[in-house]
Amino acid sequence: MELDHVGGTYGGNRKPTPFICLVMKMLQIQPDKEIVVEFIKNEDYKYVRVLGAFYLRLTGTDIDVYRYLEPLYNDYRKLRQKLADGHFSLTHVDEVIDELLTKDYSCDIALPRIKKRLTIEAIGALEPRKSALEDDFEEEEEKDEDDQPMDIDVGGHEKDYYRGQSPSRERGRDRDRDRKRDSHRHRDRDREYERDYEYDRRDRDRDRDRDRYRGRDERDYGRDSDRRDRDRGGRRRSRSRSVSRDRDRERDREDRRQRQAREDSASPLRREDEKPKKKKEKKKDDGTDHPDPEIAEANRIRASLGMKPLKL
């Protein structure tokens, strides 16, 4: 009851108004439908009435929304509305109710979709809307008909016919005419609502497509960059592996060359070692194996004395 204005968020940091904070609190508490209806029927506090209407628009069914919010079209009291820049503007209760019934957004909140009133009337869930000014229109038209002269020069029979019509039939005809006028007015309003909704839907679809394509391009770019990084890393790894294999081959080739060089350098020494052995073996032939036993014995004696063997 301490509310003194309506609104959504305002300022650069989008600070919520007390009205939208109370709406959030009601969504947390989830009061019964009877309590919300009492809020709407409260005529002493206009902001409480608007609060109940806003909550019912968010949570109520289509039939309840039309049944309890349309009578508020007759409330013309002034309201203070806080704009997005923090300034206040003047509005009325019936304007807020019309925004709740015909717009997609109110107080920076997306409203749930509701069916058209003509559709609900077609299934018999709602009666045709009756204007509060219908009785006044009937009285004014009756007064105008009474003031009009009844002297028609087409004959007494036609005068008697027009003069003899009952007031109840005239009121019925006027009521039908007013109902048709109201239905046309609501039909025009529904057409405007459908056109605005179609424009908003196209804008939302365009923005959604733009965001989807932008996200797809970013994902493709990221995927390509990841693939390039993987390819670059694979090439770097393959290059490093090939370099390591080349180094291993060079090292093996160098080891084989050194081993072959060592073998080549060691083979002449081995030949020189073998040659003196053969010479020594020849030198060991000191005549002791001579076929003549006497000469062989003499050679053994000479060999023991260090003398040369006999050459015979």
CSV table of N, CA, C and O in Angstrom, one decimal, residues 184-287:
chain,number,residue,atom,x,y,z
A,184,HIS,N,-16.4,-4.5,-33.9
A,184,HIS,CA,-15.5,-4.0,-34.9
A,184,HIS,C,-14.3,-3.3,-34.3
A,184,HIS,O,-13.2,-3.4,-34.8
A,185,ARG,N,-14.5,-2.5,-33.2
A,185,ARG,CA,-13.4,-1.8,-32.6
A,185,ARG,C,-12.4,-2.8,-32.0
A,185,ARG,O,-11.2,-2.7,-32.2
A,186,HIS,N,-12.9,-3.9,-31.4
A,186,HIS,CA,-12.0,-4.9,-30.8
A,186,HIS,C,-11.3,-5.7,-32.0
A,186,HIS,O,-10.1,-6.0,-31.8
A,187,ARG,N,-12.0,-5.9,-33.1
A,187,ARG,CA,-11.4,-6.6,-34.2
A,187,ARG,C,-10.2,-5.7,-34.8
A,187,ARG,O,-9.2,-6.2,-35.1
A,188,ASP,N,-10.5,-4.4,-34.9
A,188,ASP,CA,-9.4,-3.5,-35.3
A,188,ASP,C,-8.2,-3.6,-34.4
A,188,ASP,O,-7.0,-3.6,-34.8
A,189,ARG,N,-8.5,-3.6,-33.1
A,189,ARG,CA,-7.4,-3.6,-32.1
A,189,ARG,C,-6.7,-4.9,-32.2
A,189,ARG,O,-5.5,-5.0,-32.0
A,190,ASP,N,-7.4,-6.0,-32.4
A,190,ASP,CA,-6.7,-7.3,-32.6
A,190,ASP,C,-5.9,-7.3,-33.8
A,190,ASP,O,-4.8,-7.9,-33.8
A,191,ARG,N,-6.4,-6.7,-34.9
A,191,ARG,CA,-5.5,-6.6,-36.1
A,191,ARG,C,-4.2,-5.9,-35.8
A,191,ARG,O,-3.1,-6.3,-36.3
A,192,GLU,N,-4.4,-4.7,-35.1
A,192,GLU,CA,-3.2,-4.0,-34.8
A,192,GLU,C,-2.2,-4.8,-33.9
A,192,GLU,O,-1.0,-4.8,-34.1
A,193,TYR,N,-2.8,-5.5,-32.9
A,193,TYR,CA,-2.0,-6.4,-32.1
A,193,TYR,C,-1.3,-7.4,-32.9
A,193,TYR,O,-0.1,-7.7,-32.7
A,194,GLU,N,-2.0,-8.1,-33.8
A,194,GLU,CA,-1.4,-9.1,-34.6
A,194,GLU,C,-0.3,-8.5,-35.5
A,194,GLU,O,0.8,-9.1,-35.7
A,195,ARG,N,-0.5,-7.3,-36.0
A,195,ARG,CA,0.5,-6.7,-36.9
A,195,ARG,C,1.8,-6.4,-36.1
A,195,ARG,O,2.9,-6.6,-36.5
A,196,ASP,N,1.6,-5.8,-34.9
A,196,ASP,CA,2.7,-5.5,-34.0
A,196,ASP,C,3.4,-6.7,-33.6
A,196,ASP,O,4.7,-6.8,-33.5
A,197,TYR,N,2.7,-7.8,-33.3
A,197,TYR,CA,3.3,-9.0,-32.8
A,197,TYR,C,4.1,-9.6,-34.0
A,197,TYR,O,5.2,-10.2,-33.8
A,198,GLU,N,3.5,-9.5,-35.2
A,198,GLU,CA,4.3,-10.1,-36.4
A,198,GLU,C,5.6,-9.3,-36.6
A,198,GLU,O,6.6,-9.9,-36.9
A,199,TYR,N,5.5,-8.0,-36.5
A,199,TYR,CA,6.7,-7.2,-36.6
A,199,TYR,C,7.8,-7.6,-35.6
A,199,TYR,O,9.0,-7.7,-35.9
A,200,ASP,N,7.3,-7.7,-34.3
A,200,ASP,CA,8.2,-8.1,-33.2
A,200,ASP,C,8.8,-9.4,-33.4
A,200,ASP,O,10.0,-9.7,-33.2
A,201,ARG,N,7.9,-10.4,-33.9
A,201,ARG,CA,8.4,-11.7,-34.1
A,201,ARG,C,9.5,-11.7,-35.2
A,201,ARG,O,10.5,-12.4,-35.2
A,202,ARG,N,9.2,-11.0,-36.3
A,202,ARG,CA,10.2,-10.9,-37.4
A,202,ARG,C,11.5,-10.3,-36.9
A,202,ARG,O,12.6,-10.8,-37.2
A,203,ASP,N,11.4,-9.3,-36.0
A,203,ASP,CA,12.7,-8.7,-35.5
A,203,ASP,C,13.4,-9.7,-34.6
A,203,ASP,O,14.6,-9.8,-34.7
A,204,ARG,N,12.6,-10.4,-33.8
A,204,ARG,CA,13.3,-11.4,-32.9
A,204,ARG,C,13.9,-12.6,-33.7
A,204,ARG,O,15.0,-13.0,-33.5
A,205,ASP,N,13.2,-13.0,-34.8
A,205,ASP,CA,13.7,-14.0,-35.7
A,205,ASP,C,15.0,-13.6,-36.4
A,205,ASP,O,16.0,-14.3,-36.5
A,206,ARG,N,15.0,-12.3,-36.8
A,206,ARG,CA,16.2,-11.8,-37.5
A,206,ARG,C,17.3,-11.7,-36.5
A,206,ARG,O,18.5,-12.1,-36.9
A,207,ASP,N,17.1,-11.2,-35.3
A,207,ASP,CA,18.1,-11.1,-34.3
A,207,ASP,C,18.7,-12.5,-34.0
A,207,ASP,O,19.9,-12.7,-33.8
A,208,ARG,N,17.7,-13.5,-33.8
A,208,ARG,CA,18.1,-14.9,-33.5
A,208,ARG,C,19.0,-15.5,-34.6
A,208,ARG,O,20.0,-16.1,-34.3
A,209,ASP,N,18.6,-15.2,-35.9
A,209,ASP,CA,19.4,-15.7,-37.0
A,209,ASP,C,20.7,-15.1,-37.0
A,209,ASP,O,21.8,-15.8,-37.3
A,210,ARG,N,20.8,-13.8,-36.8
A,210,ARG,CA,22.1,-13.1,-36.8
A,210,ARG,C,23.0,-13.6,-35.7
A,210,ARG,O,24.2,-13.9,-35.9
A,211,ASP,N,22.4,-13.8,-34.5
A,211,ASP,CA,23.2,-14.4,-33.4
A,211,ASP,C,23.7,-15.8,-33.7
A,211,ASP,O,24.8,-16.2,-33.4
A,212,ARG,N,22.8,-16.6,-34.3
A,212,ARG,CA,23.1,-18.0,-34.6
A,212,ARG,C,24.3,-18.0,-35.7
A,212,ARG,O,25.2,-18.8,-35.5
A,213,TYR,N,24.1,-17.2,-36.7
A,213,TYR,CA,25.2,-17.2,-37.7
A,213,TYR,C,26.5,-16.7,-37.2
A,213,TYR,O,27.6,-17.2,-37.5
A,214,ARG,N,26.4,-15.6,-36.3
A,214,ARG,CA,27.6,-15.1,-35.7
A,214,ARG,C,28.3,-16.2,-34.8
A,214,ARG,O,29.5,-16.4,-34.9
A,215,GLY,N,27.5,-16.9,-34.0
A,215,GLY,CA,28.0,-18.0,-33.2
A,215,GLY,C,28.6,-19.1,-34.1
A,215,GLY,O,29.7,-19.7,-33.7
A,216,ARG,N,27.9,-19.4,-35.2
A,216,ARG,CA,28.4,-20.5,-36.1
A,216,ARG,C,29.8,-20.0,-36.7
A,216,ARG,O,30.7,-20.8,-36.8
A,217,ASP,N,29.9,-18.8,-37.1
A,217,ASP,CA,31.1,-18.3,-37.7
A,217,ASP,C,32.2,-18.3,-36.6
A,217,ASP,O,33.4,-18.7,-36.9
A,218,GLU,N,31.9,-17.9,-35.4
A,218,GLU,CA,32.9,-18.0,-34.4
A,218,GLU,C,33.4,-19.4,-34.1
A,218,GLU,O,34.6,-19.7,-33.9
A,219,ARG,N,32.4,-20.3,-34.0
A,219,ARG,CA,32.8,-21.7,-33.8
A,219,ARG,C,33.6,-22.3,-34.9
A,219,ARG,O,34.6,-23.0,-34.7
A,220,ASP,N,33.2,-21.9,-36.2
A,220,ASP,CA,34.0,-22.4,-37.3
A,220,ASP,C,35.4,-21.8,-37.3
A,220,ASP,O,36.4,-22.5,-37.6
A,221,TYR,N,35.5,-20.5,-37.0
A,221,TYR,CA,36.8,-19.9,-36.9
A,221,TYR,C,37.7,-20.6,-35.8
A,221,TYR,O,38.9,-20.9,-36.0
A,222,GLY,N,37.0,-20.8,-34.6
A,222,GLY,CA,37.7,-21.5,-33.6
A,222,GLY,C,38.1,-22.9,-33.9
A,222,GLY,O,39.2,-23.4,-33.6
A,223,ARG,N,37.2,-23.7,-34.7
A,223,ARG,CA,37.6,-25.0,-35.1
A,223,ARG,C,38.7,-25.0,-36.1
A,223,ARG,O,39.6,-25.8,-36.0
A,224,ASP,N,38.7,-24.0,-37.0
A,224,ASP,CA,39.7,-23.9,-38.0
A,224,ASP,C,41.1,-23.6,-37.3
A,224,ASP,O,42.1,-24.1,-37.7
A,225,SER,N,41.0,-22.7,-36.4
A,225,SER,CA,42.2,-22.3,-35.7
A,225,SER,C,42.8,-23.5,-34.9
A,225,SER,O,44.0,-23.8,-34.9
A,226,ASP,N,41.9,-24.3,-34.2
A,226,ASP,CA,42.3,-25.5,-33.5
A,226,ASP,C,42.9,-26.5,-34.5
A,226,ASP,O,44.0,-27.1,-34.2
A,227,ARG,N,42.3,-26.7,-35.7
A,227,ARG,CA,42.8,-27.6,-36.7
A,227,ARG,C,44.2,-27.1,-37.2
A,227,ARG,O,45.1,-27.9,-37.3
A,228,ARG,N,44.3,-25.8,-37.4
A,228,ARG,CA,45.6,-25.3,-37.8
A,228,ARG,C,46.7,-25.5,-36.7
A,228,ARG,O,47.8,-25.9,-37.0
A,229,ASP,N,46.3,-25.3,-35.5
A,229,ASP,CA,47.2,-25.5,-34.4
A,229,ASP,C,47.7,-27.0,-34.3
A,229,ASP,O,48.8,-27.3,-34.1
A,230,ARG,N,46.6,-27.9,-34.5
A,230,ARG,CA,47.0,-29.3,-34.4
A,230,ARG,C,47.9,-29.7,-35.6
A,230,ARG,O,48.9,-30.4,-35.4
A,231,ASP,N,47.6,-29.1,-36.8
A,231,ASP,CA,48.4,-29.4,-38.0
A,231,ASP,C,49.8,-28.9,-37.8
A,231,ASP,O,50.8,-29.6,-38.1
A,232,ARG,N,49.9,-27.7,-37.2
A,232,ARG,CA,51.2,-27.1,-37.0
A,232,ARG,C,52.0,-27.9,-36.0
A,232,ARG,O,53.2,-28.1,-36.1
A,233,GLY,N,51.3,-28.3,-34.9
A,233,GLY,CA,51.9,-29.1,-33.9
A,233,GLY,C,52.3,-30.5,-34.4
A,233,GLY,O,53.4,-31.0,-34.1
A,234,GLY,N,51.5,-31.1,-35.3
A,234,GLY,CA,51.8,-32.4,-35.9
A,234,GLY,C,53.0,-32.2,-36.8
A,234,GLY,O,53.9,-33.1,-36.8
A,235,ARG,N,53.0,-31.2,-37.6
A,235,ARG,CA,54.2,-30.9,-38.5
A,235,ARG,C,55.4,-30.7,-37.7
A,235,ARG,O,56.5,-31.2,-38.0
A,236,ARG,N,55.3,-30.0,-36.6
A,236,ARG,CA,56.5,-29.7,-35.7
A,236,ARG,C,57.0,-31.0,-35.1
A,236,ARG,O,58.2,-31.3,-35.0
A,237,ARG,N,56.0,-31.8,-34.6
A,237,ARG,CA,56.4,-33.1,-34.0
A,237,ARG,C,57.0,-34.0,-35.1
A,237,ARG,O,58.0,-34.7,-34.8
A,238,SER,N,56.4,-34.1,-36.3
A,238,SER,CA,57.0,-35.0,-37.3
A,238,SER,C,58.4,-34.5,-37.7
A,238,SER,O,59.3,-35.3,-38.0
A,239,ARG,N,58.5,-33.1,-37.8
A,239,ARG,CA,59.8,-32.6,-38.1
A,239,ARG,C,60.9,-32.9,-37.1
A,239,ARG,O,62.0,-33.3,-37.4
A,240,SER,N,60.4,-32.8,-35.8
A,240,SER,CA,61.4,-33.2,-34.7
A,240,SER,C,61.7,-34.7,-34.8
A,240,SER,O,62.9,-35.1,-34.6
A,241,ARG,N,60.7,-35.5,-35.1
A,241,ARG,CA,61.0,-36.9,-35.2
A,241,ARG,C,61.9,-37.2,-36.3
A,241,ARG,O,62.8,-38.1,-36.2
A,242,SER,N,61.7,-36.6,-37.5
A,242,SER,CA,62.6,-36.8,-38.6
A,242,SER,C,64.0,-36.4,-38.3
A,242,SER,O,65.0,-37.0,-38.7
A,243,VAL,N,64.1,-35.2,-37.6
A,243,VAL,CA,65.4,-34.7,-37.2
A,243,VAL,C,66.1,-35.7,-36.3
A,243,VAL,O,67.3,-36.0,-36.4
A,244,SER,N,65.4,-36.2,-35.3
A,244,SER,CA,66.0,-37.2,-34.4
A,244,SER,C,66.4,-38.5,-35.1
A,244,SER,O,67.4,-39.1,-34.8
A,245,ARG,N,65.5,-38.9,-36.1
A,245,ARG,CA,65.9,-40.1,-36.8
A,245,ARG,C,67.2,-39.9,-37.7
A,245,ARG,O,68.0,-40.8,-37.8
A,246,ASP,N,67.3,-38.7,-38.3
A,246,ASP,CA,68.5,-38.4,-39.0
A,246,ASP,C,69.7,-38.4,-38.1
A,246,ASP,O,70.8,-38.9,-38.5
A,247,ARG,N,69.6,-37.8,-36.9
A,247,ARG,CA,70.7,-37.8,-36.0
A,247,ARG,C,71.1,-39.2,-35.6
A,247,ARG,O,72.3,-39.5,-35.5
A,248,ASP,N,70.1,-40.1,-35.4
A,248,ASP,CA,70.4,-41.5,-35.0
A,248,ASP,C,71.1,-42.1,-36.2
A,248,ASP,O,72.1,-42.9,-35.9
A,249,ARG,N,70.7,-41.9,-37.4
A,249,ARG,CA,71.3,-42.5,-38.5
A,249,ARG,C,72.8,-42.0,-38.6
A,249,ARG,O,73.7,-42.8,-38.9
A,250,GLU,N,73.0,-40.7,-38.5
A,250,GLU,CA,74.3,-40.2,-38.5
A,250,GLU,C,75.2,-40.7,-37.4
A,250,GLU,O,76.4,-41.1,-37.6
A,251,ARG,N,74.6,-40.9,-36.2
A,251,ARG,CA,75.4,-41.4,-35.1
A,251,ARG,C,75.8,-42.9,-35.4
A,251,ARG,O,76.9,-43.3,-35.2
A,252,ASP,N,74.8,-43.7,-35.9
A,252,ASP,CA,75.1,-45.1,-36.3
A,252,ASP,C,76.2,-45.2,-37.4
A,252,ASP,O,77.1,-46.0,-37.3
A,253,ARG,N,76.0,-44.3,-38.4
A,253,ARG,CA,77.0,-44.3,-39.5
A,253,ARG,C,78.4,-44.0,-39.0
A,253,ARG,O,79.4,-44.5,-39.4
A,254,GLU,N,78.5,-43.0,-38.1
A,254,GLU,CA,79.8,-42.6,-37.5
A,254,GLU,C,80.4,-43.7,-36.7
A,254,GLU,O,81.6,-43.9,-36.7
A,255,ASP,N,79.5,-44.4,-35.9
A,255,ASP,CA,80.0,-45.5,-35.1
A,255,ASP,C,80.5,-46.6,-36.0
A,255,ASP,O,81.6,-47.2,-35.7
A,256,ARG,N,79.8,-46.9,-37.1
A,256,ARG,CA,80.3,-47.9,-38.0
A,256,ARG,C,81.6,-47.5,-38.6
A,256,ARG,O,82.6,-48.3,-38.8
A,257,ARG,N,81.7,-46.2,-39.0
A,257,ARG,CA,83.0,-45.8,-39.6
A,257,ARG,C,84.2,-45.8,-38.7
A,257,ARG,O,85.3,-46.3,-39.0
A,258,GLN,N,83.9,-45.4,-37.4
A,258,GLN,CA,85.0,-45.5,-36.4
A,258,GLN,C,85.4,-47.0,-36.1
A,258,GLN,O,86.6,-47.3,-36.0
A,259,ARG,N,84.4,-47.9,-36.0
A,259,ARG,CA,84.7,-49.3,-35.8
A,259,ARG,C,85.5,-49.9,-37.0
A,259,ARG,O,86.4,-50.6,-36.8
A,260,GLN,N,85.1,-49.5,-38.2
A,260,GLN,CA,85.8,-50.0,-39.4
A,260,GLN,C,87.2,-49.5,-39.4
A,260,GLN,O,88.2,-50.2,-39.8
A,261,ALA,N,87.4,-48.2,-39.0
A,261,ALA,CA,88.7,-47.6,-39.0
A,261,ALA,C,89.6,-48.3,-38.0
A,261,ALA,O,90.8,-48.5,-38.2
A,262,ARG,N,89.0,-48.6,-36.8
A,262,ARG,CA,89.8,-49.3,-35.8
A,262,ARG,C,90.2,-50.7,-36.3
A,262,ARG,O,91.3,-51.1,-36.0
A,263,GLU,N,89.3,-51.4,-36.9
A,263,GLU,CA,89.6,-52.7,-37.4
A,263,GLU,C,90.7,-52.6,-38.5
A,263,GLU,O,91.6,-53.4,-38.5
A,264,ASP,N,90.6,-51.6,-39.4
A,264,ASP,CA,91.6,-51.4,-40.4
A,264,ASP,C,92.9,-51.1,-39.9
A,264,ASP,O,94.0,-51.6,-40.3
A,265,SER,N,93.0,-50.3,-38.8
A,265,SER,CA,94.2,-49.9,-38.2
A,265,SER,C,94.9,-51.1,-37.4
A,265,SER,O,96.1,-51.2,-37.3
A,266,ALA,N,94.0,-52.0,-36.9
A,266,ALA,CA,94.5,-53.1,-36.1
A,266,ALA,C,95.0,-54.3,-37.0
A,266,ALA,O,95.8,-55.1,-36.6
A,267,SER,N,94.6,-54.4,-38.2
A,267,SER,CA,94.9,-55.6,-39.1
A,267,SER,C,96.3,-55.6,-39.5
A,267,SER,O,97.0,-56.7,-39.5
A,268,PRO,N,97.0,-54.5,-39.9
A,268,PRO,CA,98.5,-54.6,-40.2
A,268,PRO,C,99.3,-55.0,-39.1
A,268,PRO,O,100.3,-55.8,-39.2
A,269,LEU,N,99.0,-54.6,-37.9
A,269,LEU,CA,99.8,-55.1,-36.7
A,269,LEU,C,99.7,-56.5,-36.5
A,269,LEU,O,100.6,-57.2,-36.1
A,270,ARG,N,98.4,-57.0,-36.7
A,270,ARG,CA,98.2,-58.5,-36.6
A,270,ARG,C,99.0,-59.2,-37.6
A,270,ARG,O,99.6,-60.3,-37.3
A,271,ARG,N,99.2,-58.7,-38.8
A,271,ARG,CA,100.0,-59.4,-39.9
A,271,ARG,C,101.5,-59.4,-39.5
A,271,ARG,O,102.2,-60.3,-39.7
A,272,GLU,N,101.9,-58.2,-39.0
A,272,GLU,CA,103.3,-58.1,-38.6
A,272,GLU,C,103.6,-59.1,-37.5
A,272,GLU,O,104.7,-59.6,-37.4
A,273,ASP,N,102.6,-59.2,-36.5
A,273,ASP,CA,102.8,-60.1,-35.4
A,273,ASP,C,102.9,-61.6,-35.9
A,273,ASP,O,103.7,-62.4,-35.4
A,274,GLU,N,102.2,-61.9,-36.9
A,274,GLU,CA,102.2,-63.3,-37.4
A,274,GLU,C,103.5,-63.6,-38.2
A,274,GLU,O,104.0,-64.7,-38.1
A,275,LYS,N,104.0,-62.6,-38.9
A,275,LYS,CA,105.2,-62.8,-39.7
A,275,LYS,C,106.4,-63.2,-38.8
A,275,LYS,O,107.1,-64.1,-39.0
A,276,PRO,N,106.7,-62.4,-37.8
A,276,PRO,CA,107.9,-62.8,-36.9
A,276,PRO,C,107.7,-64.2,-36.3
A,276,PRO,O,108.6,-64.9,-36.1
A,277,LYS,N,106.5,-64.6,-36.0
A,277,LYS,CA,106.3,-65.9,-35.5
A,277,LYS,C,106.7,-67.0,-36.4
A,277,LYS,O,107.4,-67.9,-36.0
A,278,LYS,N,106.4,-66.7,-37.7
A,278,LYS,CA,106.8,-67.7,-38.7
A,278,LYS,C,108.3,-67.7,-38.8
A,278,LYS,O,108.9,-68.8,-39.0
A,279,LYS,N,108.9,-66.6,-38.8
A,279,LYS,CA,110.4,-66.5,-38.8
A,279,LYS,C,111.0,-67.2,-37.7
A,279,LYS,O,112.0,-67.9,-37.8
A,280,LYS,N,110.4,-67.0,-36.5
A,280,LYS,CA,111.0,-67.6,-35.3
A,280,LYS,C,110.9,-69.1,-35.4
A,280,LYS,O,111.7,-69.9,-35.0
A,281,GLU,N,109.7,-69.5,-36.0
A,281,GLU,CA,109.5,-70.9,-36.2
A,281,GLU,C,110.6,-71.5,-37.1
A,281,GLU,O,111.1,-72.6,-36.9
A,282,LYS,N,110.9,-70.7,-38.1
A,282,LYS,CA,112.0,-71.1,-39.0
A,282,LYS,C,113.4,-71.2,-38.3
A,282,LYS,O,114.2,-72.0,-38.5
A,283,LYS,N,113.5,-70.2,-37.4
A,283,LYS,CA,114.8,-70.1,-36.7
A,283,LYS,C,114.9,-71.3,-35.7
A,283,LYS,O,115.9,-71.8,-35.3
A,284,LYS,N,113.8,-71.7,-35.2
A,284,LYS,CA,113.8,-72.8,-34.3
A,284,LYS,C,114.3,-74.1,-35.0
A,284,LYS,O,114.6,-75.1,-34.3
A,285,ASP,N,114.3,-74.1,-36.3
A,285,ASP,CA,114.8,-75.3,-37.0
A,285,ASP,C,116.4,-75.3,-36.9
A,285,ASP,O,117.1,-74.8,-37.7
A,286,ASP,N,116.9,-75.9,-35.7
A,286,ASP,CA,118.3,-75.9,-35.4
A,286,ASP,C,119.0,-77.2,-35.7
A,286,ASP,O,120.1,-77.5,-35.2
A,287,GLY,N,118.4,-78.0,-36.6
A,287,GLY,CA,119.0,-79.2,-37.0
A,287,GLY,C,118.9,-80.4,-36.1
A,287,GLY,O,119.6,-81.4,-36.3
